Amino acid sequence: MRCVTLSWPVAVVLVLTHTCRGAPASRAAAGTVTGLHRGPIQNDLTLAAEYLERYYTLGRERTGRRRRSEPTFAAKVRDMQTFFGLNVTGSLDPATVEIMRTPRCGVPDVQEYSDQGSKRWTKSVISYSIGRYTSDMAPSTVDHLIGSALNVWGSASPLTFVRSFSHNADIMVDFVTREHGDSYPFDGPQGTLAHAYGPGTGIGGDTHFDDDEVWTTGSNGINLYLVAAHEFGHALGLSHSNNPESLMYPTYMKRNQHNLLSREDILNLNMLYGTRSVLPYHFSRPSWNSFYKPWHLSPRFPLFLQDKCNPNLSFDAVTTMGESTLFFKDNYLWIKHDQQCDTKEGPIKNFMPKIDSDIDAAYSVPKKSVVCLFKGHKFWTLRGSQVRGKPKPIHKFGFPKQVERLDAAVHVDSTGRTLFFAEHLYWSYDEDRRMMEELHPRNISEDFPGLNTSVSAAVHRDGFTHFFIGPLVLKYDHKRKQVVSADKANSWLGC
Ligand code: SRS
Ligand code: CA
Ligand code: ZN
Ligand code: ZN
């Protein structure tokens, strides 16, 4: 039997070099029983010793050396019984032995972390990159399944996952076989399917899939989406659950793919990252507004001038207008010309006397030289920079009555469609036929992978849609259906 002896991985301690439980019972056991002729009781002891060493680090500390005051065998049996909700006797009763016989592998039930590792990511935007692909399916299918598996966790937390193409993303995904450079070789077909390191720098968060498995999108072979969703739970700092209904149960099971997380999975995730509605990183309007310090409280800036480089600055609405981009915030407007370095700024009224404050959304249709500004249930049309006539009700676009205001709007030239965003939904409006497209509204997170949140503002430029989410801006590629980069929202104003 090979043991982990020298150093532990950077983040979660994975005891992966053993062959898993369920492997031939004739394997050499831990400690003193090796080589003995074994009767049934001796076999149970061997099984228990191996099991506890594997999952409860019996007799080993993180360096692999024996502890001076190591916990007794019975204490570890009690730990394991507590974890599985058994009678806590400290002895090898039939129920305990039965669980030990159940095949399981990988991350120990009682997880440990190295000194460099931490239990959670301390940021809410987490990058991921896919390095080596499997040949079992098209790369685009892998991209889609990996993005969707991350979104399983993203949609239940304030976390946003951003695809990157670099080699130093937070979560590096790789399909590999056998020995693959991290001292935790895979074991060929079946057995361990994948492993992941908990949050941290370097190898922290990295997720490896055993490419000796037959990876599929369905139920023959091993379903990549299911395994990836489990592994990303580890990459976010979650450990195993003894509840078979939980995604974090340590053995592979067929599951309802539309509802992967148990209540326990969600609770554990929320304990690490909070819920989507109470964390500071919740992307809802009131909390972002409360971050933003109004100009009259900021002594560094004279009356009327706002601090555009405030790191918490978010925008209410952003739109292009000719060769300029307009950024609305409360009663304030910045106008940045594409070719000029300076930015014009001031109260909205100074530029558009009919409009005072709190624009919710804005978009422009360049080929018609039209800009629309939305506030509550009204919208104004601008031709050039002139506001035309009185505001009209937004229901003219075909919104149901319940929609009282929008979060964002963006026109995509290549499709001729304008997308309207409100909370977790979006609508698509055909500008040529002047009607809302059928089958809308739809969920933002389903159609815009990586965007599992409401949006503050959006604008289309240079072939990409840029979604402003609180103080961040995410660049979205419609062809690849993914977020390709993230930046500070006010980097657009030169900050
Ligand atoms: S991990 N992230 N917890 C990996 C975990 C996994 O691979 N579990 C093994 C598993 O379920 N394998 C299924 C195929 C083999 C079945 C035979 C019995 N058996 C990810 C998963 C929860 C998605 C556990 C396992 C089951 C196992 C094994 C391991 C036989 C080795 C040998 C590190
Ligand atoms: Ca394997
Ligand atoms: Zn690995
Ligand atoms: Zn696991």
XYZ file of C-alpha atoms and ligand atoms in Angstrom:
531
model
C 0.000 0.000 0.000
C 1.291 3.436 -0.883
C 0.909 6.093 1.760
C 1.139 9.833 1.810
C 4.390 10.368 3.594
C 6.161 13.603 2.863
C 4.138 16.704 2.185
C 0.454 17.329 1.767
C -1.099 19.152 -1.114
C -1.391 22.900 -0.845
C -5.048 22.963 0.086
C -7.431 20.214 1.112
C -5.577 17.134 2.219
C -6.566 14.484 -0.247
C -5.595 10.948 0.684
C -5.770 9.789 -2.862
C -2.806 7.499 -3.350
C -4.495 4.522 -1.738
C -6.622 2.187 -3.740
C -10.170 2.850 -2.562
C -12.372 0.779 -0.309
C -14.100 -1.874 -2.286
C -10.811 -2.887 -3.839
C -9.799 -6.547 -3.345
C -9.890 -7.481 0.339
C -6.561 -9.246 0.008
C -4.735 -5.944 -0.159
C -2.125 -5.291 2.503
C -3.615 -3.383 5.403
C -2.320 -0.517 7.453
C -0.144 -1.165 10.458
C 0.440 -4.429 12.189
C -1.959 -6.797 10.495
C -0.070 -6.977 7.202
C 0.715 -10.543 6.207
C -1.324 -12.228 8.935
C -3.695 -15.017 8.141
C -7.057 -13.292 8.610
C -10.275 -14.721 9.988
C -13.546 -12.719 9.751
C -12.806 -10.608 12.839
C -9.258 -9.964 11.734
C -10.653 -8.899 8.346
C -12.984 -6.403 10.011
C -10.096 -4.990 12.005
C -7.999 -4.709 8.884
C -10.841 -3.028 7.070
C -11.414 -0.643 9.978
C -7.739 0.236 10.318
C -7.462 0.972 6.619
C -10.719 2.869 6.553
C -9.868 5.041 9.539
C -6.425 5.760 8.264
C -7.818 6.721 4.932
C -10.755 8.863 5.982
C -9.948 9.802 9.581
C -6.148 10.010 9.270
C -5.713 7.426 12.006
C -2.232 7.523 13.434
C -0.949 10.159 11.036
C -0.484 13.854 11.186
C -0.138 16.130 8.236
C 3.494 15.368 7.625
C 2.702 11.667 7.556
C 4.571 11.034 10.832
C 2.869 9.299 13.713
C 1.493 11.586 16.388
C 2.964 11.475 19.846
C -0.442 11.484 21.491
C -2.456 9.987 18.689
C -6.193 9.477 19.109
C -7.104 5.947 19.969
C -8.644 3.564 17.519
C -11.929 3.722 19.469
C -11.945 7.545 19.364
C -11.639 7.468 15.584
C -14.394 4.866 15.340
C -16.540 7.217 17.438
C -15.718 10.147 15.081
C -16.757 8.074 12.134
C -19.959 6.874 13.846
C -20.870 10.454 14.716
C -20.310 11.534 11.107
C -22.606 8.787 9.807
C -25.242 9.226 12.509
C -24.678 5.735 13.935
C -24.810 4.703 17.576
C -21.585 6.108 18.980
C -20.099 3.026 20.658
C -16.450 3.174 19.615
C -16.628 -0.474 18.671
C -16.903 -2.285 15.366
C -20.578 -3.221 15.463
C -22.220 -4.578 12.281
C -23.658 -1.197 11.142
C -20.233 0.424 11.419
C -18.504 -2.378 9.519
C -21.208 -2.215 6.846
C -20.497 1.474 6.176
C -16.792 0.808 6.115
C -17.427 -1.790 3.424
C -19.322 0.736 1.283
C -16.995 1.903 -1.411
C -15.925 5.524 -1.124
C -12.835 7.434 -1.952
C -10.968 10.696 -1.946
C -11.355 13.588 0.413
C -11.381 12.384 4.014
C -14.572 12.964 5.994
C -12.608 14.972 8.512
C -10.842 17.373 6.252
C -7.585 19.024 7.045
C -6.008 21.999 5.430
C -2.396 22.826 4.974
C -1.017 26.008 6.453
C -1.261 27.754 3.086
C -4.780 26.587 2.345
C -7.923 28.330 3.482
C -11.431 27.044 3.843
C -13.084 29.518 1.506
C -12.342 31.935 -1.283
C -12.184 35.448 0.056
C -13.513 36.994 -3.153
C -16.775 36.611 -5.002
C -15.568 36.524 -8.604
C -13.663 33.291 -9.193
C -11.872 32.596 -12.458
C -11.631 29.183 -14.078
C -9.733 27.868 -17.039
C -9.942 24.581 -18.911
C -6.519 23.199 -19.830
C -6.484 19.625 -21.125
C -9.766 18.331 -22.578
C -11.137 14.802 -22.815
C -11.649 13.330 -26.290
C -14.915 11.735 -25.114
C -16.965 14.743 -26.203
C -16.614 17.986 -28.164
C -14.606 20.703 -26.366
C -17.625 23.015 -26.593
C -19.676 20.410 -24.696
C -17.011 20.233 -21.999
C -17.032 24.048 -21.812
C -20.787 24.056 -21.417
C -20.898 21.304 -18.776
C -18.069 22.815 -16.725
C -19.710 26.264 -16.831
C -23.069 24.765 -15.855
C -21.554 22.718 -13.022
C -19.971 25.866 -11.568
C -23.284 27.633 -11.892
C -24.917 24.984 -9.714
C -22.996 26.614 -6.849
C -23.066 30.124 -8.300
C -26.842 30.198 -8.422
C -27.076 29.381 -4.712
C -24.454 31.874 -3.533
C -23.078 35.317 -4.323
C -20.218 33.714 -6.285
C -19.685 34.506 -9.965
C -17.473 32.259 -12.103
C -15.593 33.907 -14.908
C -13.955 31.884 -17.676
C -10.331 32.748 -18.267
C -7.865 31.366 -20.797
C -4.784 31.801 -18.645
C -2.728 29.206 -16.798
C -3.177 30.875 -13.450
C -6.944 30.932 -13.051
C -8.274 30.167 -9.566
C -9.790 26.868 -10.711
C -7.692 25.096 -13.346
C -9.630 22.196 -14.871
C -7.710 19.320 -16.494
C -8.479 15.851 -17.828
C -5.514 13.647 -16.994
C -4.659 9.978 -16.416
C -2.604 8.024 -13.857
C 0.463 9.975 -12.658
C -0.183 13.608 -13.585
C 2.227 15.685 -11.598
C 0.533 16.235 -8.247
C 1.505 13.065 -6.344
C -2.078 11.824 -6.465
C -2.163 9.548 -9.508
C -5.479 8.352 -10.844
C -6.310 4.683 -10.797
C -7.445 3.862 -14.352
C -11.057 3.129 -15.298
C -13.638 3.287 -12.489
C -12.516 3.772 -8.860
C -11.784 7.449 -8.282
C -13.339 9.626 -10.963
C -11.861 13.009 -10.146
C -10.365 15.089 -7.358
C -10.230 18.764 -6.455
C -8.178 20.954 -4.155
C -9.880 23.312 -1.740
C -9.591 27.118 -1.988
C -6.101 28.581 -1.995
C -3.319 29.876 -4.178
C -1.370 27.701 -6.617
C -2.963 24.292 -6.900
C -5.810 25.438 -4.611
C -9.155 25.096 -6.417
C -7.643 23.004 -9.221
C -9.840 20.176 -10.386
C -8.631 17.057 -12.175
C -10.789 14.513 -13.991
C -9.584 10.967 -14.621
C -9.556 10.662 -18.412
C -9.524 6.875 -18.147
C -13.244 7.177 -17.389
C -15.779 7.283 -20.195
C -17.167 10.804 -19.795
C -20.674 11.396 -21.094
C -23.490 13.893 -21.045
C -26.079 11.230 -20.265
C -26.429 8.168 -18.092
C -24.157 5.668 -19.868
C -20.621 6.042 -18.624
C -19.824 8.746 -16.115
C -21.842 11.941 -16.320
C -19.371 14.822 -16.457
C -21.806 17.455 -15.214
C -22.614 15.467 -12.047
C -18.999 14.724 -11.179
C -17.869 18.264 -11.995
C -20.580 19.733 -9.772
C -19.402 17.496 -6.882
C -15.743 18.394 -7.466
C -16.445 22.123 -7.626
C -18.074 21.735 -4.216
C -14.624 20.633 -2.951
C -12.943 23.430 -4.920
C -15.145 25.887 -3.009
C -14.206 24.341 0.341
C -17.049 21.891 0.928
C -16.397 18.476 2.417
C -18.306 15.240 2.143
C -21.783 14.647 3.480
C -23.169 11.363 4.723
C -26.575 12.190 3.242
C -27.028 10.292 -0.059
C -29.348 13.083 -1.244
C -26.506 15.582 -1.067
C -24.341 16.293 -4.058
C -21.402 16.125 -1.656
C -22.039 12.447 -0.888
C -18.727 10.687 -1.581
C -19.950 8.115 -4.106
C -21.154 8.669 -7.640
C -24.918 8.347 -8.057
C -27.408 9.142 -10.784
C -29.266 12.317 -9.790
C -31.963 14.705 -10.927
C -29.815 17.078 -12.930
C -32.236 19.952 -12.523
C -32.053 19.980 -8.764
C -28.618 18.829 -7.673
C -28.249 20.598 -4.353
C -29.830 19.296 -1.167
C -30.846 21.674 1.597
C -27.694 20.584 3.401
C -25.466 21.406 0.402
C -27.018 24.887 0.227
C -26.679 25.453 3.969
C -23.019 24.428 3.931
C -22.357 26.658 0.941
C -24.138 29.571 2.614
C -22.111 29.045 5.793
C -18.978 29.684 3.748
C -20.177 32.391 1.373
C -23.471 33.717 2.713
C -26.710 33.748 0.800
C -27.339 35.688 -2.366
C -29.393 38.277 -0.513
C -27.474 39.164 2.640
C -23.804 39.281 1.695
C -22.235 42.590 0.756
C -21.544 40.987 -2.572
C -25.216 40.591 -3.301
C -25.737 42.339 -6.587
C -29.000 44.048 -5.759
C -29.592 47.720 -6.117
C -30.150 48.739 -2.478
C -26.922 47.184 -1.219
C -24.822 48.678 -4.001
C -26.426 52.044 -3.365
C -25.555 51.814 0.290
C -21.896 51.285 -0.667
C -21.811 54.406 -2.695
C -20.988 57.563 -0.850
C -23.092 60.464 -2.150
C -21.122 63.409 -3.480
C -22.294 65.764 -0.703
C -20.650 63.520 1.916
C -17.354 63.482 0.112
C -15.166 66.398 1.204
C -12.579 65.837 -1.511
C -14.981 66.812 -4.259
C -16.579 70.220 -4.852
C -20.317 70.588 -5.130
C -21.677 68.691 -8.162
C -18.529 66.693 -8.806
C -18.598 63.000 -8.001
C -15.628 60.729 -7.365
C -15.638 58.545 -10.480
C -12.713 56.498 -9.113
C -14.508 55.417 -5.938
C -13.776 51.637 -6.010
C -17.374 50.865 -5.040
C -18.922 52.967 -7.766
C -21.634 51.200 -9.735
C -23.718 52.611 -12.580
C -27.503 52.768 -12.954
C -27.372 52.709 -16.742
C -24.773 52.811 -19.513
C -25.327 53.406 -23.214
C -23.447 54.498 -26.270
C -24.543 57.647 -28.096
C -22.693 58.220 -31.342
C -18.999 58.047 -30.512
C -19.539 58.575 -26.781
C -20.512 56.330 -23.894
C -22.879 57.688 -21.243
C -22.730 56.509 -17.626
C -25.689 57.374 -15.379
C -25.559 57.335 -11.578
C -28.288 58.869 -9.402
C -28.604 62.459 -10.723
C -25.164 62.414 -12.342
C -23.815 61.714 -15.812
C -20.348 61.048 -17.195
C -19.862 61.252 -20.957
C -16.732 59.613 -22.288
C -15.836 60.224 -25.935
C -14.204 57.242 -27.665
C -11.358 59.292 -29.164
C -10.921 61.979 -26.507
C -9.159 61.651 -23.204
C -11.261 63.997 -21.133
C -14.658 63.067 -19.729
C -17.570 65.494 -19.537
C -19.542 65.209 -16.326
C -22.194 66.857 -14.199
C -25.812 66.599 -13.116
C -27.947 64.917 -15.785
C -30.092 68.062 -15.966
C -27.135 70.046 -17.306
C -27.129 67.830 -20.391
C -30.812 66.806 -20.626
C -33.046 69.378 -18.939
C -36.152 67.153 -19.141
C -34.494 64.395 -17.141
C -33.400 64.733 -13.544
C -32.223 61.533 -11.859
C -32.380 57.804 -11.311
C -32.291 56.380 -14.816
C -32.816 52.609 -14.532
C -31.678 51.514 -17.980
C -30.571 52.932 -21.318
C -29.812 51.624 -24.797
C -29.057 52.927 -28.249
C -29.828 51.606 -31.724
C -26.942 53.135 -33.694
C -28.409 52.480 -37.141
C -31.533 54.461 -36.168
C -29.568 57.072 -34.140
C -32.041 56.512 -31.325
C -31.376 56.306 -27.590
C -34.012 55.228 -25.042
C -33.789 56.076 -21.347
C -35.921 54.207 -18.819
C -37.071 55.343 -15.409
C -39.715 53.342 -13.543
C -42.568 52.559 -15.930
C -41.693 55.434 -18.313
C -39.178 55.856 -21.103
C -37.898 58.801 -23.155
C -36.657 58.665 -26.728
C -33.647 60.767 -27.747
C -32.669 61.535 -31.331
C -29.133 62.796 -31.448
C -28.880 64.169 -27.941
C -32.351 65.783 -27.959
C -35.078 64.324 -25.772
C -38.186 63.936 -27.975
C -41.644 64.643 -26.563
C -43.114 63.289 -23.368
C -42.157 60.005 -21.714
C -44.183 56.936 -22.753
C -45.141 53.855 -20.739
C -42.701 50.941 -20.988
C -45.641 48.601 -21.590
C -45.501 49.792 -25.211
C -42.635 47.335 -25.582
C -44.938 44.513 -24.512
C -43.911 44.045 -20.881
C -46.530 42.581 -18.583
C -48.089 45.045 -16.126
C -46.158 43.556 -13.198
C -42.874 44.914 -14.597
C -42.564 48.274 -12.904
C -38.989 49.043 -13.777
C -36.006 47.597 -15.585
C -32.483 46.915 -14.370
C -30.700 47.232 -17.704
C -31.166 47.286 -21.479
C -28.782 46.607 -24.347
C -29.143 46.497 -28.118
C -27.098 43.870 -29.982
C -26.519 45.115 -33.566
C -25.727 41.699 -35.017
C -29.114 40.252 -34.016
C -31.200 43.424 -34.233
C -32.566 42.540 -30.794
C -32.734 44.636 -27.654
C -32.415 42.707 -24.406
C -34.205 44.029 -21.331
C -33.186 42.817 -17.872
C -35.290 42.902 -14.706
C -34.243 40.942 -11.613
C -33.362 37.373 -12.734
C -35.274 37.594 -16.040
C -34.673 39.036 -19.484
C -36.816 39.828 -22.527
C -35.757 40.059 -26.160
C -37.309 42.769 -28.375
C -37.144 42.674 -32.160
C -36.417 46.293 -33.176
C -37.385 45.745 -36.822
C -40.737 44.094 -36.151
C -41.196 46.244 -33.033
C -42.348 43.370 -30.917
C -41.210 41.253 -28.000
C -39.954 37.799 -28.990
C -42.001 34.798 -28.010
C -40.999 32.474 -25.158
C -39.667 35.375 -23.086
C -38.977 36.305 -20.353
C -36.294 33.715 -19.724
C -33.840 33.173 -16.872
C -30.660 35.209 -17.209
C -28.532 32.483 -15.659
C -29.755 29.827 -18.096
C -28.987 31.780 -21.253
C -25.939 33.743 -20.074
C -23.638 31.221 -18.390
C -21.454 32.968 -15.837
C -24.082 35.623 -15.135
C -26.006 34.250 -12.192
C -27.191 37.572 -10.889
C -29.273 40.597 -11.738
C -27.428 43.301 -13.682
C -27.057 47.006 -12.941
C -26.396 48.188 -16.490
C -25.340 46.820 -19.881
C -23.870 48.174 -23.100
C -22.842 46.607 -26.416
C -19.471 47.665 -27.816
C -16.832 46.158 -30.086
C -18.894 43.003 -30.622
C -19.255 42.200 -26.909
C -21.954 42.918 -24.368
C -20.549 44.429 -21.195
C -22.612 43.700 -18.100
C -22.129 46.071 -15.179
C -22.719 44.183 -11.948
C -22.186 46.371 -8.912
C -18.619 47.731 -9.097
C -17.600 45.163 -11.726
C -18.008 44.914 -15.464
C -18.081 41.492 -17.144
C -17.317 41.206 -20.863
C -19.670 38.685 -22.450
C -19.060 36.889 -25.742
C -22.403 35.916 -27.324
C -20.796 33.489 -29.812
C -18.968 31.517 -27.133
C -21.787 32.080 -24.657
C -19.414 32.957 -21.861
C -17.939 35.766 -19.793
C -14.436 36.346 -21.131
C -13.089 38.900 -18.685
C -13.918 40.991 -15.637
C -12.789 44.477 -14.678
C -13.674 47.340 -12.357
C -16.724 49.173 -13.707
C -15.008 52.557 -13.485
C -11.952 51.368 -15.439
C -14.083 52.611 -18.360
C -13.714 56.127 -16.968
C -9.931 55.751 -16.833
C -9.702 54.713 -13.147
S -13.812 12.688 -4.722
N -13.929 14.015 -5.184
N -14.608 12.552 -3.545
C -14.186 11.543 -5.981
C -15.567 10.960 -6.006
C -15.365 9.530 -6.516
O -14.711 9.330 -7.515
N -15.907 8.545 -5.785
C -15.757 7.151 -6.129
C -16.879 6.708 -6.983
O -18.041 6.943 -6.673
N -16.607 6.049 -8.097
C -17.601 5.478 -8.974
C -17.073 4.427 -9.845
C -16.486 3.194 -9.078
C -17.480 2.350 -8.341
C -16.815 1.251 -7.511
C -16.745 1.512 -6.023
N -15.985 2.719 -5.675
C -16.451 11.784 -6.945
C -17.873 11.337 -7.010
C -18.618 11.490 -5.717
C -18.617 12.137 -8.054
C -15.706 6.309 -4.855
C -15.535 4.848 -5.186
C -16.544 3.941 -5.391
C -14.328 4.177 -5.364
C -14.624 2.829 -5.658
C -13.001 4.596 -5.321
C -13.646 1.881 -5.912
C -12.004 3.645 -5.570
C -12.328 2.292 -5.846
C -12.150 12.487 -4.383
Ca -10.514 6.191 -12.123
Zn -4.563 15.589 -9.567
Zn -15.728 14.132 -3.029
